[in-house]
Short mmCIF file of C-alpha atoms and ligand atoms in Angstrom, two decimals:
data_model
loop_
_atom_site.label_atom_id
_atom_site.label_comp_id
_atom_site.label_asym_id
_atom_site.label_seq_id
_atom_site.Cartn_x
_atom_site.Cartn_y
_atom_site.Cartn_z
CA MET A 1 -9.90 12.22 4.35
CA LYS A 2 -7.17 13.96 2.37
CA ALA A 3 -4.47 11.72 0.93
CA ILE A 4 -1.22 11.87 2.87
CA GLU A 5 1.90 12.21 0.74
CA LEU A 6 5.34 11.42 2.16
CA LYS A 7 7.33 14.58 1.63
CA HIS A 8 10.95 13.82 2.42
CA PRO A 9 14.23 14.22 0.52
CA LEU A 10 15.12 10.56 1.12
CA ILE A 11 11.83 9.43 -0.44
CA GLU A 12 12.34 11.70 -3.46
CA HIS A 13 15.83 10.23 -3.84
CA LYS A 14 14.58 6.65 -3.67
CA LEU A 15 11.72 7.43 -6.06
CA ALA A 16 14.21 8.91 -8.54
CA ILE A 17 16.04 5.58 -8.72
CA LEU A 18 12.77 3.60 -8.76
CA ARG A 19 11.31 5.63 -11.64
CA ASP A 20 14.48 5.47 -13.76
CA LYS A 21 13.93 3.07 -16.68
CA HIS A 22 17.55 1.89 -16.35
CA THR A 23 16.98 0.54 -12.82
CA GLY A 24 17.02 -3.27 -12.87
CA THR A 25 14.64 -5.75 -11.27
CA LYS A 26 16.71 -6.43 -8.14
CA GLU A 27 17.11 -2.78 -7.19
CA PHE A 28 13.50 -2.01 -8.16
CA ARG A 29 12.21 -4.73 -5.81
CA GLU A 30 14.43 -3.57 -2.96
CA LEU A 31 13.23 0.02 -3.35
CA VAL A 32 9.54 -0.94 -3.49
CA SER A 33 10.02 -2.86 -0.27
CA GLU A 34 11.92 -0.01 1.44
CA ILE A 35 9.45 2.68 0.43
CA ALA A 36 6.60 0.44 1.63
CA MET A 37 8.32 0.33 5.02
CA PHE A 38 8.35 4.14 5.20
CA LEU A 39 4.69 4.27 4.14
CA CYS A 40 3.78 1.83 6.89
CA TYR A 41 5.73 3.90 9.41
CA GLU A 42 3.67 6.96 8.43
CA ALA A 43 0.41 5.00 8.47
CA MET A 44 1.09 3.88 12.04
CA LYS A 45 1.28 7.45 13.34
CA ASP A 46 -2.23 7.20 14.81
CA ALA A 47 -1.74 3.69 16.25
CA VAL A 48 -3.23 3.19 19.69
CA LEU A 49 -0.78 1.44 22.01
CA GLU A 50 -1.56 -0.76 24.99
CA GLN A 51 0.04 0.40 28.21
CA THR A 52 2.21 -2.26 29.75
CA GLU A 53 4.96 -2.63 32.35
CA ILE A 54 8.41 -3.74 31.25
CA GLU A 55 11.70 -3.94 33.08
CA THR A 56 14.83 -2.37 31.63
CA PRO A 57 18.25 -3.41 33.04
CA ILE A 58 17.90 -0.30 35.23
CA CYS A 59 14.29 -0.21 36.46
CA LYS A 60 10.64 -0.98 35.79
CA MET A 61 8.71 1.37 33.52
CA GLN A 62 5.25 1.84 32.00
CA THR A 63 5.29 2.01 28.21
CA GLY A 64 3.13 1.47 25.15
CA LYS A 65 3.13 -1.65 22.94
CA LEU A 66 1.34 -2.37 19.67
CA ASP A 67 -1.08 -5.29 19.51
CA GLU A 68 0.26 -6.53 16.17
CA ASP A 69 -2.50 -9.09 15.92
CA LYS A 70 -5.00 -6.29 15.24
CA TYR A 71 -3.58 -5.58 11.78
CA ALA A 72 -4.09 -7.20 8.39
CA PHE A 73 -2.09 -6.40 5.27
CA ILE A 74 -3.88 -7.03 1.98
CA PRO A 75 -1.66 -6.79 -1.12
CA ILE A 76 -3.44 -6.50 -4.45
CA LEU A 77 -1.86 -9.09 -6.75
CA ARG A 78 0.52 -8.97 -8.36
CA ALA A 79 2.35 -5.71 -7.76
CA GLY A 80 1.12 -5.26 -4.17
CA THR A 81 3.08 -8.32 -3.05
CA GLY A 82 6.26 -6.34 -3.77
CA MET A 83 5.38 -4.13 -0.79
CA LEU A 84 4.76 -7.00 1.62
CA ASP A 85 8.37 -7.63 2.69
CA GLY A 86 8.77 -4.03 3.81
CA VAL A 87 5.58 -3.75 5.85
CA ILE A 88 6.05 -7.15 7.46
CA ARG A 89 9.44 -6.01 8.71
CA VAL A 90 7.63 -3.25 10.61
CA ILE A 91 4.66 -5.31 11.90
CA PRO A 92 5.85 -8.93 11.70
CA ASN A 93 2.81 -10.49 13.39
CA ALA A 94 0.15 -8.88 11.21
CA LYS A 95 -2.17 -11.24 9.32
CA ILE A 96 -2.02 -11.26 5.51
CA GLY A 97 -4.79 -11.54 2.92
CA HIS A 98 -4.63 -11.47 -0.88
CA ILE A 99 -6.85 -9.92 -3.50
CA GLY A 100 -6.16 -10.95 -7.08
CA MET A 101 -7.12 -8.49 -9.79
CA TYR A 102 -5.68 -7.12 -13.00
CA ARG A 103 -6.69 -4.17 -15.12
CA ASP A 104 -8.13 -5.13 -18.48
CA GLU A 105 -5.74 -3.64 -21.06
CA LYS A 106 -8.52 -2.22 -23.26
CA THR A 107 -11.27 -1.18 -20.85
CA PHE A 108 -8.99 -0.48 -17.84
CA ILE A 109 -11.68 -2.10 -15.69
CA PRO A 110 -10.31 -4.40 -12.95
CA VAL A 111 -10.92 -8.13 -13.35
CA ASN A 112 -11.10 -10.08 -10.06
CA TYR A 113 -9.58 -13.55 -9.89
CA TYR A 114 -8.73 -14.29 -6.24
CA PHE A 115 -9.89 -13.31 -2.76
CA LYS A 116 -8.61 -14.77 0.50
CA VAL A 117 -8.48 -12.67 3.64
CA PRO A 118 -8.06 -13.28 7.40
CA LYS A 119 -11.11 -13.91 9.58
CA ASP A 120 -12.53 -11.22 11.89
CA LEU A 121 -11.72 -8.34 9.54
CA GLU A 122 -14.12 -6.15 11.56
CA LYS A 123 -11.72 -6.39 14.52
CA ARG A 124 -8.60 -5.46 12.55
CA GLU A 125 -7.15 -2.42 10.91
CA VAL A 126 -6.96 -3.41 7.26
CA ILE A 127 -4.07 -2.02 5.20
CA ILE A 128 -4.30 -2.42 1.43
CA LEU A 129 -1.01 -2.49 -0.50
CA ASP A 130 -0.72 -1.53 -4.15
CA PRO A 131 2.22 0.45 -5.53
CA MET A 132 0.14 2.15 -8.24
CA LEU A 133 -3.10 4.04 -7.74
CA ALA A 134 -4.03 5.07 -11.29
CA THR A 135 -7.75 5.36 -12.17
CA GLY A 136 -8.66 4.07 -8.72
CA GLY A 137 -10.78 1.25 -10.17
CA SER A 138 -8.75 -1.55 -8.56
CA GLY A 139 -8.62 0.28 -5.24
CA ILE A 140 -12.37 0.86 -5.14
CA ASP A 141 -13.13 -2.79 -5.98
CA ALA A 142 -10.71 -3.97 -3.27
CA ILE A 143 -12.19 -1.62 -0.66
CA GLU A 144 -15.75 -2.70 -1.51
CA ALA A 145 -14.84 -6.39 -1.27
CA LEU A 146 -13.13 -5.84 2.11
CA LYS A 147 -16.05 -3.81 3.48
CA ALA A 148 -18.41 -6.59 2.38
CA LYS A 149 -16.30 -8.96 4.52
CA GLY A 150 -16.72 -6.66 7.53
CA ALA A 151 -13.67 -4.38 7.37
CA LYS A 152 -14.40 -1.11 9.20
CA LYS A 153 -11.05 0.66 9.37
CA ILE A 154 -9.17 0.64 6.07
CA LYS A 155 -5.98 2.35 4.95
CA PHE A 156 -4.58 2.32 1.42
CA LEU A 157 -0.82 2.42 0.85
CA SER A 158 0.48 3.21 -2.61
CA ILE A 159 3.86 4.36 -3.86
CA ILE A 160 2.71 6.53 -6.78
CA ALA A 161 -0.79 7.91 -7.03
CA ALA A 162 -2.56 9.88 -9.76
CA PRO A 163 -4.82 12.78 -8.74
CA GLU A 164 -7.69 11.17 -10.72
CA GLY A 165 -7.50 7.92 -8.72
CA ILE A 166 -7.18 9.68 -5.37
CA GLU A 167 -10.25 11.79 -6.11
CA LYS A 168 -12.26 8.74 -7.15
CA ILE A 169 -11.44 6.79 -3.98
CA GLU A 170 -11.95 9.83 -1.74
CA LYS A 171 -15.42 10.34 -3.24
CA ALA A 172 -16.49 6.70 -3.07
CA HIS A 173 -14.88 5.91 0.31
CA PRO A 174 -14.22 9.10 2.31
CA ASP A 175 -13.49 6.97 5.39
CA VAL A 176 -10.44 5.34 3.79
CA GLN A 177 -7.13 7.10 4.42
CA ILE A 178 -4.74 7.02 1.45
CA TYR A 179 -0.97 7.23 1.99
CA CYS A 180 1.38 7.61 -0.94
CA ALA A 181 5.05 8.35 -1.50
CA HIS A 182 4.20 10.78 -4.32
CA ILE A 183 1.18 12.27 -6.07
CA ASP A 184 2.10 12.46 -9.75
CA ASP A 185 0.76 14.69 -12.50
CA HIS A 186 -1.91 12.88 -14.51
CA LEU A 187 -2.90 9.72 -16.41
CA ASN A 188 -2.06 9.29 -20.11
CA GLU A 189 -4.39 7.90 -22.78
CA ASN A 190 -3.52 4.33 -21.69
CA LYS A 191 -4.31 5.23 -18.06
CA TYR A 192 -0.66 5.00 -17.06
CA ILE A 193 0.59 7.43 -14.46
CA VAL A 194 2.71 10.33 -15.80
CA PRO A 195 5.61 10.59 -15.09
CA GLY A 196 5.10 7.37 -13.05
CA LEU A 197 7.43 4.42 -13.27
CA GLY A 198 5.82 2.27 -15.97
CA ASP A 199 4.18 -1.05 -15.18
CA ALA A 200 4.96 -1.82 -11.54
CA GLY A 201 4.11 -5.55 -11.79
CA ASP A 202 6.33 -6.05 -14.82
CA ARG A 203 9.22 -4.17 -13.22
CA ILE A 204 8.94 -6.07 -9.91
CA PHE A 205 8.71 -9.50 -11.53
CA GLY A 206 10.79 -8.83 -14.66
CA THR A 207 8.01 -9.97 -16.98
CA LYS A 208 8.68 -7.45 -19.77
C1 LIG B 301 -1.74 -2.27 -11.63
C2 LIG B 301 -1.49 -1.76 -10.22
C3 LIG B 301 -2.89 -1.62 -9.68
C4 LIG B 301 -3.67 -1.19 -10.89
C5 LIG B 301 -3.88 0.29 -10.80
O1 LIG B 301 -1.95 -3.61 -11.63
O2 LIG B 301 -0.67 -2.59 -9.47
O3 LIG B 301 -3.43 -2.82 -9.13
O4 LIG B 301 -2.88 -1.52 -12.03
O5 LIG B 301 -4.71 0.73 -11.77
P1 LIG B 301 -6.13 1.40 -11.50
O6 LIG B 301 -5.97 2.33 -10.34
O7 LIG B 301 -6.40 2.11 -12.79
O8 LIG B 301 -7.12 0.29 -11.24
P2 LIG B 301 -2.14 -4.46 -12.98
O9 LIG B 301 -3.56 -4.46 -13.39
O10 LIG B 301 -1.15 -3.97 -13.98
O11 LIG B 301 -1.83 -5.94 -12.52
P3 LIG B 301 -0.45 -6.61 -12.03
O12 LIG B 301 -0.19 -6.09 -10.64
O13 LIG B 301 -0.78 -8.04 -12.05
O14 LIG B 301 0.65 -6.22 -12.99
N1 LIG B 302 -0.49 0.24 -13.33
C1 LIG B 302 0.86 0.38 -13.37
O1 LIG B 302 1.60 -0.57 -13.08
N2 LIG B 302 1.37 1.57 -13.74
C2 LIG B 302 0.60 2.62 -14.04
O2 LIG B 302 1.13 3.71 -14.37
C3 LIG B 302 -0.81 2.46 -13.99
C4 LIG B 302 -1.33 1.26 -13.63
#
């Protein structure tokens, strides 16, 4: 599946503020959350609704409703938790799991340290959250761990993605649909996304 990029002037505007090195922690967090909400909106385009009857103040009508219980959000710690607020505003009753991993600074290989996800993953649509898709190593590890737990339908939401990481995930897991706010240019020698926004975790939590 080809990665879906949000192409919208409002997203470009919000990304411009997010990327700016002068943007402070508070505004950075708010923007990550807001952009995540837009990504979730896009990712729900193919949602199958259940037909139900409701009554407006005027009359009865048949309409579609989402079974929110069928969804699970899985942020990759730490930076992925910055996206949680936004997506939960859109699907408040979704279940939430956590995958803890960090990229080793020298090898760039992800190191796993935590895994706790909702039961019955095979019955849910599983939506991974991570603002940065760089080499794709963390994404691939997360997808493999979720598939091993039974996940069948997986989507991956990232704010900024590098072409190298997208290609790697698409090759390893062609069934996983990637959504991103922007596909950037390339990775530098430290495997940071260029132009990117720097270290998402540090900017969300103010740790540097
Ligand atoms: C960042 C980011 C991704 C990963 C992407 O996390 O949030 O999880 O790097 O890189 P990759 O595609 O090359 O694997 P980081 O390891 O910095 O951990 P943190 O969220 O705790 O800061
Ligand atoms: N992780 C980040 O936070 N930023 C990058 O550019 C790459 C990986």
